[in-house]
Amino acid sequence: MNNQQPYIKIHPDDNVCVALQNLMAGSTILMNGTTFILPEDVQAKHKFTINDLIKGQTLKMYGIVVGTAEVDLPQGAAITVHNVAHTTSPVTERQPVTHWVKPDVSHWQNFTFKGYHRKDGSVGTANYWLVFPLVFCENKNIEIIKEAISDALGCNKYHKYKAFAKIQLNQILNLSVGPDNTLFQTTSDIHRPFKNVDGVKFITHQMGCGGTRQDARTLCGLLAGYLTNPNVAGATVLSLGCQNAQYEILRDELQVRDNHFAKPLYYFDQQTLGTEDILIEESIKATLKGMSLANLQERKEAPLSKLVIGLECGGSDGFSGISANPTVGYVSDMVVTLGGTAVLAEFPELCGVEQELCNRCATDELADKFLDLMHRYEKSAILVGSGFDMNPSPGNIKDGLITDAMKSAGAAKKGGTSPITDVLDYPQKVTKTGLNLLNTPGNDVESTTALAGSGCNIILFTTGLGTPTGNPVVPVIKISSNSDLTQRMSDIIDFNAGVVIEGKLGIADAADQLLNYIIAVASGEIQAKATINEQNDFIPWKRGVSL
């Protein structure tokens, strides 16, 4: 990137530029060997035309169509929602990419991270015990158990089950089961009695009954994805008993994802057990017992090929597509080259880049599946009076992302340039290494929830405006597109890609630094800010109607 100019033309075919800093009317612009004068102010992150454009003419960024001029636009005109409309190019016959230029990863070949090795061959970057309900009716009991166990583990909240949980914890700590089923005495620090357990995570939701049977099965599929996620050691599951999301469905979905599932799983049905006292006390005992079993596992060296990185963005700005997203995309290519896996989500934010992604699909069947999912998703949005063109938020627009195609063109950069080895519909599990596409909403939390459910053990989350989104079981690393955000919201940002905008680092060098940071987080040496802030967001995607 040329850091001598306060603006950038991203692709040779583009007819708009991005302002890297505020440009005043009267500024001289040097472009393609000629100069012109800006007729109006252009704010940083926003775009302006390189040539005169007539009404109906298309605008190009990243070499693709991102909009149509609604009025005649003079050279240097600032692009706004009032003069440009969302437009994309139609998808034509697939032209398969036959050659991929891999990044040089020789430096990383022998690097490892310290993770938790599971029986299915996956490796966790964390070791959590999970507690969740099959239906919203049990949310209150989940909260009661959370308060009781949290207090027993060192918090100061009071509750009638506090003493019970502490007694159970003391019993477990003084008489634990070893790998050979022998009993032995343990010693532990009161604030973290289970040294090899990163914590117990309690999640609640508003689903499980009242919707369609398809919603219930989808929820069970998502929860099964969390149970099989390598960052989860086991779980306690609460059920009312009569809901649509039955335990048998959860077990079926587990078999789909791992037919040799062997993690500890404790299930409690309130209508079978009777009183809440029995349900809660049995759940507390099981959860503490499960944590003691999870504590027997220790971090061990694992190759970088065991990384499964989710690619996410939220609160994007006009710099996201030229700093944070390309940096993450380069990391994605590095991980894929090393034999690992990357997962690109948020289908509404791939609108306009379908041709490129189809060309990168390994087979015609994968390209067809991707297009089918995109078409069905957009059709469902149109049926309720919306559409992909309504994806950009007020914050996106304010900071330079005027159309959905413009936003998508930058968002897709998180997926790098590698071939696409699989296309997944929510909540399918990742089974192939390489770059996967996962059908999710653009909603930050719904998408990160889905990425964890599909098996990601690290999530890279780019942002230009700042968003605190996290996940209960997967570290979410926040990458800022600009240095101002990094300084202003330092409590939520892990990595600053704004140095790319400033010309201090190139994309490849920034990616090297980011991969170093990822390895440290994956090894438990550093906690992501979202983890420190206990940002445990969990929202399942409800795809059906409510009955």
Coordinates of C-alpha atoms in Angstrom, one line a residue:
M1 CA 0.0 0.0 0.0
N2 CA 1.3 3.5 -0.9
N3 CA 1.4 5.4 2.4
Q4 CA 2.4 8.6 0.6
Q5 CA -1.0 9.2 -0.8
P6 CA -4.1 9.8 1.4
Y7 CA -6.3 7.7 -0.9
I8 CA -6.1 4.3 -2.6
K9 CA -7.4 2.7 -5.7
I10 CA -7.7 -1.0 -4.7
H11 CA -7.9 -2.7 -8.1
P12 CA -6.8 -1.6 -11.5
D13 CA -10.3 -1.9 -12.9
D14 CA -11.9 0.3 -10.2
N15 CA -13.5 3.6 -11.0
V16 CA -13.7 4.8 -7.4
C17 CA -11.1 5.5 -4.7
V18 CA -11.1 5.2 -0.9
A19 CA -10.1 8.2 1.2
L20 CA -7.5 7.1 3.8
Q21 CA -8.0 10.4 5.6
N22 CA -10.3 13.3 5.4
L23 CA -10.0 15.1 2.1
M24 CA -11.0 18.7 1.7
A25 CA -12.7 20.2 -1.4
G26 CA -10.0 21.6 -3.6
S27 CA -7.5 18.8 -2.9
T28 CA -5.5 17.6 -5.8
I29 CA -5.8 13.9 -6.7
L30 CA -3.2 12.2 -8.8
M31 CA -4.6 9.1 -10.5
N32 CA -3.5 7.1 -13.6
G33 CA -1.0 9.8 -14.6
T34 CA -3.5 12.6 -14.5
T35 CA -4.7 15.0 -11.9
F36 CA -8.0 16.5 -10.9
I37 CA -9.5 18.6 -8.1
L38 CA -12.0 17.3 -5.6
P39 CA -15.2 19.3 -6.0
E40 CA -16.4 18.4 -2.4
D41 CA -15.2 17.1 0.9
V42 CA -14.7 13.3 1.2
Q43 CA -14.5 11.8 4.7
A44 CA -11.9 9.2 5.6
K45 CA -13.2 5.6 4.7
H46 CA -15.6 7.0 2.1
K47 CA -15.3 6.7 -1.7
F48 CA -15.1 9.1 -4.6
T49 CA -15.3 8.7 -8.3
I50 CA -12.1 8.7 -10.4
N51 CA -14.0 9.6 -13.7
D52 CA -17.2 11.2 -14.6
L53 CA -20.0 8.7 -14.4
I54 CA -23.4 9.0 -16.0
K55 CA -26.7 7.9 -14.4
G56 CA -27.0 4.1 -14.7
Q57 CA -23.3 3.5 -15.0
T58 CA -21.9 0.9 -12.6
L59 CA -19.3 1.5 -9.9
K60 CA -16.4 -0.9 -9.4
M61 CA -14.3 -1.7 -6.3
Y62 CA -12.0 -4.7 -5.8
G63 CA -12.5 -5.2 -9.5
I64 CA -16.2 -6.0 -9.3
V65 CA -19.5 -4.2 -9.5
V66 CA -20.6 -2.7 -6.2
G67 CA -23.3 -0.2 -7.2
T68 CA -25.0 1.9 -9.9
A69 CA -25.0 5.7 -10.2
E70 CA -28.5 7.0 -9.5
V71 CA -27.6 10.4 -10.9
D72 CA -24.8 11.8 -13.1
L73 CA -21.6 11.9 -10.9
P74 CA -18.8 14.3 -11.8
Q75 CA -15.1 13.3 -11.3
G76 CA -14.3 13.3 -7.6
A77 CA -17.9 13.1 -6.4
A78 CA -18.3 11.6 -2.9
I79 CA -20.3 8.3 -3.0
T80 CA -23.4 8.3 -0.8
V81 CA -26.7 6.4 -0.3
H82 CA -28.4 9.3 -2.1
N83 CA -26.4 9.0 -5.4
V84 CA -25.6 5.2 -5.6
A85 CA -27.7 2.1 -5.3
H86 CA -26.8 -1.5 -4.6
T87 CA -26.0 -3.5 -7.7
T88 CA -24.2 -6.8 -8.4
S89 CA -23.1 -8.6 -11.6
P90 CA -25.0 -11.7 -12.5
V91 CA -23.3 -15.0 -12.1
T92 CA -22.2 -16.5 -15.4
E93 CA -20.7 -19.9 -16.2
R94 CA -18.1 -21.1 -13.7
Q95 CA -14.5 -20.6 -14.7
P96 CA -12.6 -22.8 -12.3
V97 CA -9.4 -21.5 -10.7
T98 CA -6.8 -24.1 -11.7
H99 CA -3.8 -22.6 -10.0
W100 CA -3.5 -21.1 -6.5
V101 CA -0.4 -19.2 -5.5
K102 CA 0.1 -20.3 -1.9
P103 CA 1.8 -18.1 0.7
D104 CA 5.3 -18.9 1.8
V105 CA 4.8 -20.8 5.1
S106 CA 8.3 -22.3 5.4
H107 CA 8.9 -20.3 8.6
W108 CA 5.8 -21.9 10.2
Q109 CA 6.2 -25.5 9.2
N110 CA 7.5 -26.7 12.6
F111 CA 5.4 -24.4 14.8
T112 CA 2.9 -25.9 17.2
F113 CA 0.3 -24.8 19.8
K114 CA -0.5 -26.4 23.1
G115 CA -4.1 -27.8 23.0
Y116 CA -6.4 -30.4 24.3
H117 CA -6.4 -33.6 22.2
R118 CA -9.8 -35.3 21.9
K119 CA -10.5 -38.9 21.0
D120 CA -11.9 -37.9 17.6
G121 CA -8.5 -36.5 16.6
S122 CA -9.5 -32.8 17.0
V123 CA -7.6 -30.5 19.3
G124 CA -9.2 -27.8 21.5
T125 CA -7.7 -24.4 22.2
A126 CA -9.6 -24.4 25.5
N127 CA -11.1 -26.9 27.9
Y128 CA -14.6 -26.0 29.0
W129 CA -17.5 -27.8 30.8
L130 CA -20.8 -26.8 29.3
V131 CA -24.2 -26.5 30.9
F132 CA -27.2 -25.8 28.7
P133 CA -31.0 -26.4 28.3
L134 CA -32.8 -28.1 25.5
V135 CA -35.7 -25.7 26.0
F136 CA -36.2 -22.2 27.3
C137 CA -38.4 -23.4 30.1
E138 CA -35.1 -24.5 31.9
N139 CA -33.4 -21.1 31.6
K140 CA -34.2 -20.1 35.2
N141 CA -32.7 -23.4 36.5
I142 CA -29.6 -22.9 34.4
E143 CA -29.2 -19.4 36.0
I144 CA -29.7 -20.9 39.5
I145 CA -27.0 -23.6 38.9
K146 CA -24.7 -21.0 37.4
E147 CA -25.0 -18.8 40.5
A148 CA -24.5 -21.7 42.9
I149 CA -21.4 -23.2 41.1
S150 CA -19.9 -19.8 40.5
D151 CA -20.2 -19.0 44.2
A152 CA -18.6 -22.4 45.1
L153 CA -15.7 -21.7 42.8
G154 CA -15.0 -18.3 44.4
C155 CA -17.7 -15.8 43.6
N156 CA -19.5 -13.8 46.3
K157 CA -23.2 -14.1 45.3
Y158 CA -25.6 -15.7 47.8
H159 CA -28.1 -18.4 47.0
K160 CA -29.9 -21.2 48.8
Y161 CA -27.9 -23.8 46.8
K162 CA -24.5 -22.2 47.6
A163 CA -23.7 -24.3 50.6
F164 CA -24.8 -27.5 48.7
A165 CA -22.5 -26.7 45.8
K166 CA -19.5 -26.0 48.1
I167 CA -20.0 -29.3 49.9
Q168 CA -20.1 -31.2 46.6
L169 CA -17.0 -29.3 45.4
N170 CA -15.1 -30.1 48.5
Q171 CA -16.0 -33.8 48.3
I172 CA -14.8 -33.9 44.7
L173 CA -11.6 -32.1 45.4
N174 CA -10.7 -34.4 48.3
L175 CA -11.6 -37.6 46.5
S176 CA -10.9 -37.6 42.8
V177 CA -10.7 -40.3 40.2
G178 CA -7.5 -40.9 38.3
P179 CA -7.0 -42.1 34.7
D180 CA -6.8 -45.7 36.0
N181 CA -10.0 -45.4 38.0
T182 CA -8.0 -45.2 41.3
L183 CA -8.8 -42.6 44.0
F184 CA -6.3 -40.0 45.0
Q185 CA -6.2 -36.9 47.2
T186 CA -5.9 -33.6 45.4
T187 CA -4.8 -30.1 46.4
S188 CA -5.9 -27.0 44.5
D189 CA -6.1 -23.3 44.6
I190 CA -9.5 -22.1 45.9
H191 CA -10.0 -19.7 43.0
R192 CA -9.2 -22.3 40.3
P193 CA -9.6 -25.7 41.8
F194 CA -9.5 -27.4 38.4
K195 CA -6.3 -26.2 36.9
N196 CA -6.7 -27.8 33.5
V197 CA -10.3 -26.5 33.0
D198 CA -10.7 -23.1 31.5
G199 CA -14.1 -22.8 33.2
V200 CA -17.7 -23.9 33.2
K201 CA -19.9 -22.1 30.7
F202 CA -23.7 -21.7 31.1
I203 CA -25.7 -20.9 28.0
T204 CA -29.4 -20.2 27.6
H205 CA -31.7 -19.6 24.6
Q206 CA -35.3 -18.9 23.6
M207 CA -35.9 -22.0 21.5
G208 CA -36.7 -25.7 21.9
C209 CA -40.5 -25.6 21.7
G210 CA -43.3 -23.6 20.1
G211 CA -41.6 -23.4 16.7
T212 CA -41.4 -25.9 13.9
R213 CA -40.1 -29.4 14.3
Q214 CA -37.3 -28.3 11.9
D215 CA -36.3 -25.5 14.3
A216 CA -36.1 -28.1 17.1
R217 CA -33.9 -30.4 15.1
T218 CA -31.7 -27.5 14.0
L219 CA -31.3 -26.4 17.6
C220 CA -30.3 -29.9 18.6
G221 CA -27.8 -30.0 15.7
L222 CA -26.3 -26.7 16.9
L223 CA -26.0 -28.0 20.5
A224 CA -24.5 -31.3 19.2
G225 CA -22.0 -29.1 17.4
Y226 CA -21.0 -27.5 20.7
L227 CA -20.7 -30.9 22.4
T228 CA -18.4 -32.1 19.6
N229 CA -16.4 -28.9 19.5
P230 CA -12.9 -29.7 20.6
N231 CA -12.9 -26.9 23.1
V232 CA -15.7 -28.7 25.1
A233 CA -14.8 -31.5 27.5
G234 CA -18.4 -32.5 28.3
A235 CA -21.7 -31.1 29.3
T236 CA -24.7 -31.1 31.7
V237 CA -28.0 -30.9 29.8
L238 CA -31.3 -29.9 31.3
S239 CA -34.7 -30.7 29.8
L240 CA -38.3 -30.1 30.8
G241 CA -39.4 -33.3 29.1
C242 CA -42.3 -32.4 26.9
Q243 CA -40.6 -30.0 24.5
N244 CA -40.0 -30.4 20.7
A245 CA -36.3 -30.5 21.2
Q246 CA -36.1 -34.0 22.6
Y247 CA -32.9 -35.6 24.0
E248 CA -33.3 -38.4 21.4
I249 CA -32.9 -35.8 18.7
L250 CA -29.8 -34.4 20.3
R251 CA -28.3 -38.0 20.5
D252 CA -29.1 -38.5 16.8
E253 CA -27.4 -35.2 15.9
L254 CA -24.4 -36.3 18.0
Q255 CA -24.1 -39.5 16.0
V256 CA -24.2 -37.5 12.7
R257 CA -21.2 -35.5 13.9
D258 CA -19.3 -38.2 15.8
N259 CA -20.6 -41.8 15.9
H260 CA -18.0 -42.6 18.6
F261 CA -19.0 -39.7 20.8
A262 CA -17.4 -40.5 24.2
K263 CA -17.3 -37.2 26.2
P264 CA -19.1 -37.2 29.6
L265 CA -22.7 -36.1 29.1
Y266 CA -25.2 -35.8 32.0
Y267 CA -28.8 -35.4 31.1
F268 CA -31.6 -34.4 33.6
D269 CA -35.3 -34.3 32.8
Q270 CA -37.4 -32.2 35.2
Q271 CA -40.7 -33.9 34.6
T272 CA -39.1 -37.3 35.3
L273 CA -37.1 -36.2 38.4
G274 CA -40.0 -34.3 39.9
T275 CA -39.0 -31.3 42.1
E276 CA -36.7 -28.5 41.1
D277 CA -34.6 -29.3 44.2
I278 CA -33.8 -32.8 42.9
L279 CA -33.1 -31.4 39.3
I280 CA -30.8 -28.6 40.5
E281 CA -28.9 -30.6 43.1
E282 CA -28.3 -33.5 40.7
S283 CA -27.2 -31.1 38.0
I284 CA -24.8 -29.4 40.4
K285 CA -23.2 -32.7 41.5
A286 CA -22.9 -33.9 37.9
T287 CA -21.3 -30.6 36.7
L288 CA -18.7 -30.6 39.4
K289 CA -17.9 -34.2 38.8
G290 CA -17.6 -33.5 35.1
M291 CA -15.2 -30.7 35.7
S292 CA -13.1 -33.0 37.8
L293 CA -12.9 -35.4 34.9
A294 CA -12.1 -32.6 32.4
N295 CA -9.3 -31.6 34.8
L296 CA -7.5 -34.9 34.0
Q297 CA -6.7 -33.6 30.5
E298 CA -3.6 -31.4 29.9
R299 CA -2.4 -29.3 27.1
K300 CA -0.1 -31.0 24.7
E301 CA 1.8 -29.9 21.5
A302 CA -0.3 -30.0 18.3
P303 CA 0.5 -29.0 14.7
L304 CA -1.0 -25.8 13.3
S305 CA -2.9 -28.1 10.9
K306 CA -5.3 -28.7 13.9
L307 CA -6.4 -25.1 13.8
V308 CA -10.0 -24.5 12.6
I309 CA -10.4 -20.8 12.3
G310 CA -13.8 -19.1 11.9
L311 CA -13.7 -15.9 9.8
E312 CA -16.2 -13.2 11.0
C313 CA -16.7 -9.5 10.8
G314 CA -19.0 -7.1 12.7
G315 CA -19.2 -3.3 12.9
S316 CA -17.3 -3.0 9.7
D317 CA -16.1 0.3 8.3
G318 CA -14.6 1.6 5.0
F319 CA -11.2 0.4 6.0
S320 CA -12.2 -3.2 6.9
G321 CA -11.8 -4.4 3.4
I322 CA -8.3 -3.0 2.9
S323 CA -6.7 -3.7 6.2
A324 CA -8.3 -6.1 8.7
N325 CA -10.1 -8.4 6.3
P326 CA -7.1 -8.9 3.9
T327 CA -4.9 -9.6 6.9
V328 CA -7.2 -12.2 8.2
G329 CA -7.5 -13.6 4.6
Y330 CA -3.8 -14.0 4.4
V331 CA -3.8 -15.8 7.7
S332 CA -6.5 -18.0 6.4
D333 CA -4.4 -18.9 3.3
M334 CA -1.4 -19.6 5.6
V335 CA -3.4 -22.0 7.9
V336 CA -4.9 -23.7 4.8
T337 CA -1.4 -24.1 3.3
L338 CA -0.2 -25.7 6.6
G339 CA -3.0 -28.3 6.4
G340 CA -5.5 -26.5 8.6
T341 CA -9.1 -25.3 8.1
A342 CA -10.8 -21.9 7.7
V343 CA -14.5 -21.3 7.7
L344 CA -16.0 -18.2 6.0
A345 CA -19.6 -17.4 7.1
E346 CA -22.2 -14.6 6.7
F347 CA -23.8 -15.4 3.4
P348 CA -25.7 -12.0 3.1
E349 CA -22.2 -10.5 3.1
L350 CA -21.1 -12.5 0.1
C351 CA -23.7 -10.9 -2.1
G352 CA -21.9 -9.7 -5.3
V353 CA -18.8 -12.0 -4.9
E354 CA -20.7 -15.2 -5.9
Q355 CA -18.8 -15.5 -9.2
E356 CA -15.4 -15.4 -7.6
L357 CA -16.4 -17.9 -4.9
C358 CA -18.0 -20.3 -7.5
N359 CA -14.8 -20.1 -9.5
R360 CA -12.8 -21.1 -6.4
C361 CA -15.0 -24.1 -5.5
A362 CA -13.2 -27.4 -5.9
T363 CA -16.1 -28.9 -7.8
D364 CA -19.2 -27.9 -9.8
E365 CA -21.4 -29.5 -7.2
L366 CA -20.0 -27.3 -4.4
A367 CA -20.5 -24.2 -6.6
D368 CA -24.1 -25.3 -7.3
K369 CA -24.7 -25.9 -3.6
F370 CA -23.4 -22.4 -2.7
L371 CA -25.6 -20.7 -5.3
D372 CA -28.6 -22.7 -4.2
L373 CA -28.1 -21.7 -0.5
M374 CA -27.6 -18.0 -1.5
H375 CA -30.7 -17.9 -3.7
R376 CA -32.9 -19.6 -1.2
Y377 CA -31.7 -17.4 1.6
E378 CA -32.2 -14.2 -0.4
K379 CA -35.7 -15.4 -1.5
S380 CA -36.7 -16.0 2.1
A381 CA -35.6 -12.4 3.0
I382 CA -37.5 -11.0 0.0
L383 CA -40.7 -12.9 1.1
V384 CA -40.7 -10.9 4.3
G385 CA -40.1 -7.6 2.6
S386 CA -36.4 -7.4 3.0
G387 CA -33.3 -8.4 0.9
F388 CA -29.5 -8.6 1.0
D389 CA -29.4 -5.0 -0.2
M390 CA -30.7 -4.0 3.2
N391 CA -27.7 -5.6 5.1
P392 CA -25.5 -2.6 5.7
S393 CA -26.3 -1.1 9.1
P394 CA -26.4 2.7 9.9
G395 CA -22.9 2.4 11.3
N396 CA -21.6 0.7 8.2
I397 CA -23.1 3.4 6.0
K398 CA -21.8 6.2 8.2
D399 CA -18.3 4.8 7.9
G400 CA -18.2 4.3 4.2
L401 CA -20.0 1.1 3.3
I402 CA -22.7 2.5 1.1
T403 CA -24.1 -0.7 -0.6
D404 CA -24.3 -4.3 0.4
A405 CA -22.1 -5.2 -2.6
M406 CA -19.5 -2.8 -1.5
K407 CA -19.6 -4.3 2.0
S408 CA -19.5 -7.9 0.7
A409 CA -16.6 -7.2 -1.6
G410 CA -14.5 -6.2 1.4
A411 CA -16.0 -8.8 3.8
A412 CA -15.1 -11.7 1.4
K413 CA -11.4 -10.8 1.7
K414 CA -11.4 -12.6 5.0
G415 CA -11.6 -15.8 3.0
G416 CA -8.2 -15.2 1.3
T417 CA -7.6 -16.8 -2.1
S418 CA -7.5 -20.5 -1.4
P419 CA -9.7 -23.1 -3.1
I420 CA -13.1 -23.8 -1.5
T421 CA -13.1 -27.4 -0.3
D422 CA -16.6 -27.6 1.1
V423 CA -19.9 -25.7 1.4
L424 CA -22.0 -26.2 4.6
D425 CA -25.5 -25.3 5.5
Y426 CA -26.2 -24.3 9.1
P427 CA -25.6 -26.1 11.5
Q428 CA -23.4 -28.7 9.6
K429 CA -20.1 -29.6 11.1
V430 CA -16.7 -29.0 9.3
T431 CA -15.3 -32.4 8.1
K432 CA -12.8 -31.2 5.4
T433 CA -9.6 -29.2 5.8
G434 CA -9.1 -26.2 3.6
L435 CA -11.5 -23.3 3.2
N436 CA -15.2 -24.0 4.0
L437 CA -18.2 -21.8 3.3
L438 CA -20.8 -21.9 6.1
N439 CA -24.3 -20.5 5.5
T440 CA -25.1 -18.1 8.4
P441 CA -26.8 -14.8 8.9
G442 CA -24.8 -11.6 8.8
N443 CA -25.8 -11.0 12.5
D444 CA -22.6 -11.1 14.5
V445 CA -23.7 -13.2 17.4
E446 CA -25.8 -15.7 15.3
S447 CA -22.8 -16.2 13.0
T448 CA -20.2 -16.6 15.7
T449 CA -22.6 -19.0 17.5
A450 CA -22.8 -21.0 14.3
L451 CA -19.0 -21.0 13.7
A452 CA -18.5 -22.6 17.1
G453 CA -21.2 -25.1 16.4
S454 CA -19.5 -26.1 13.2
G455 CA -16.3 -27.0 15.0
C456 CA -14.1 -23.8 14.9
N457 CA -11.6 -23.7 17.8
I458 CA -10.6 -20.1 17.1
I459 CA -12.6 -17.2 15.7
L460 CA -11.0 -14.2 14.0
F461 CA -13.4 -11.2 14.2
T462 CA -12.6 -8.1 12.3
T463 CA -14.2 -4.8 13.2
G464 CA -13.9 -1.1 12.2
L465 CA -16.5 0.4 14.5
G466 CA -15.9 -1.9 17.6
T467 CA -18.1 -4.7 18.8
P468 CA -17.8 -6.7 22.1
T469 CA -19.1 -10.0 20.7
G470 CA -17.7 -13.2 22.1
N471 CA -18.5 -16.9 22.4
P472 CA -18.9 -19.2 25.4
V473 CA -16.4 -21.9 24.3
V474 CA -14.3 -20.5 21.4
P475 CA -11.8 -17.6 21.8
V476 CA -12.8 -14.7 19.7
I477 CA -9.9 -12.6 18.6
K478 CA -10.8 -9.0 17.6
I479 CA -8.9 -7.4 14.8
S480 CA -9.3 -3.6 14.3
S481 CA -9.3 -2.1 10.9
N482 CA -7.9 1.2 12.2
S483 CA -5.6 2.5 14.9
D484 CA -8.1 5.0 16.3
L485 CA -10.5 2.2 17.2
T486 CA -7.6 0.2 18.8
Q487 CA -6.8 3.1 21.1
R488 CA -10.4 4.2 21.8
M489 CA -11.7 0.7 22.6
S490 CA -8.6 -1.0 23.8
D491 CA -10.5 -3.2 26.2
I492 CA -12.1 -5.2 23.4
I493 CA -9.5 -5.1 20.6
D494 CA -6.7 -7.7 20.5
F495 CA -4.9 -6.8 17.3
N496 CA -4.5 -3.6 15.3
A497 CA -4.5 -4.0 11.5
G498 CA -4.7 -0.2 11.2
V499 CA -0.9 -0.3 10.7
V500 CA -1.7 -1.4 7.2
I501 CA -3.7 1.7 6.5
E502 CA -0.8 3.8 7.9
G503 CA 1.7 2.0 5.7
K504 CA 3.7 0.7 8.6
L505 CA 3.2 -2.9 7.7
G506 CA 2.2 -4.8 4.6
I507 CA -0.5 -7.4 4.7
A508 CA 1.9 -10.4 4.8
D509 CA 3.8 -8.9 7.7
A510 CA 0.7 -8.1 9.6
A511 CA -0.6 -11.6 9.0
D512 CA 2.7 -13.0 10.5
Q513 CA 2.1 -11.0 13.6
L514 CA -1.5 -12.1 13.8
L515 CA -0.6 -15.8 13.4
N516 CA 1.9 -15.5 16.3
Y517 CA -0.9 -14.0 18.4
I518 CA -3.3 -16.8 17.4
I519 CA -0.8 -19.4 18.5
A520 CA -0.4 -17.8 21.9
V521 CA -4.2 -17.7 22.4
A522 CA -4.6 -21.2 21.2
S523 CA -2.0 -22.4 23.6
G524 CA -3.6 -20.6 26.6
E525 CA -0.7 -18.2 27.0
I526 CA -2.9 -15.2 26.3
Q527 CA -6.6 -14.7 26.8
A528 CA -8.6 -12.9 24.0
K529 CA -10.3 -9.7 25.3
A530 CA -13.7 -11.2 24.7
T531 CA -12.8 -14.1 27.1
I532 CA -11.4 -11.7 29.7
N533 CA -14.6 -9.6 29.4
E534 CA -16.7 -12.8 29.8
Q535 CA -18.5 -12.0 26.5
N536 CA -20.4 -15.3 26.3
D537 CA -22.8 -14.5 23.5
F538 CA -25.0 -17.3 22.2
I539 CA -28.0 -16.8 19.8
P540 CA -29.2 -19.8 17.7
W541 CA -30.4 -18.9 14.2
K542 CA -34.2 -19.5 14.0
R543 CA -34.9 -20.3 10.4
G544 CA -38.6 -21.4 10.6
V545 CA -41.8 -19.7 11.6
S546 CA -43.3 -19.8 15.1
L547 CA -46.4 -22.0 15.6

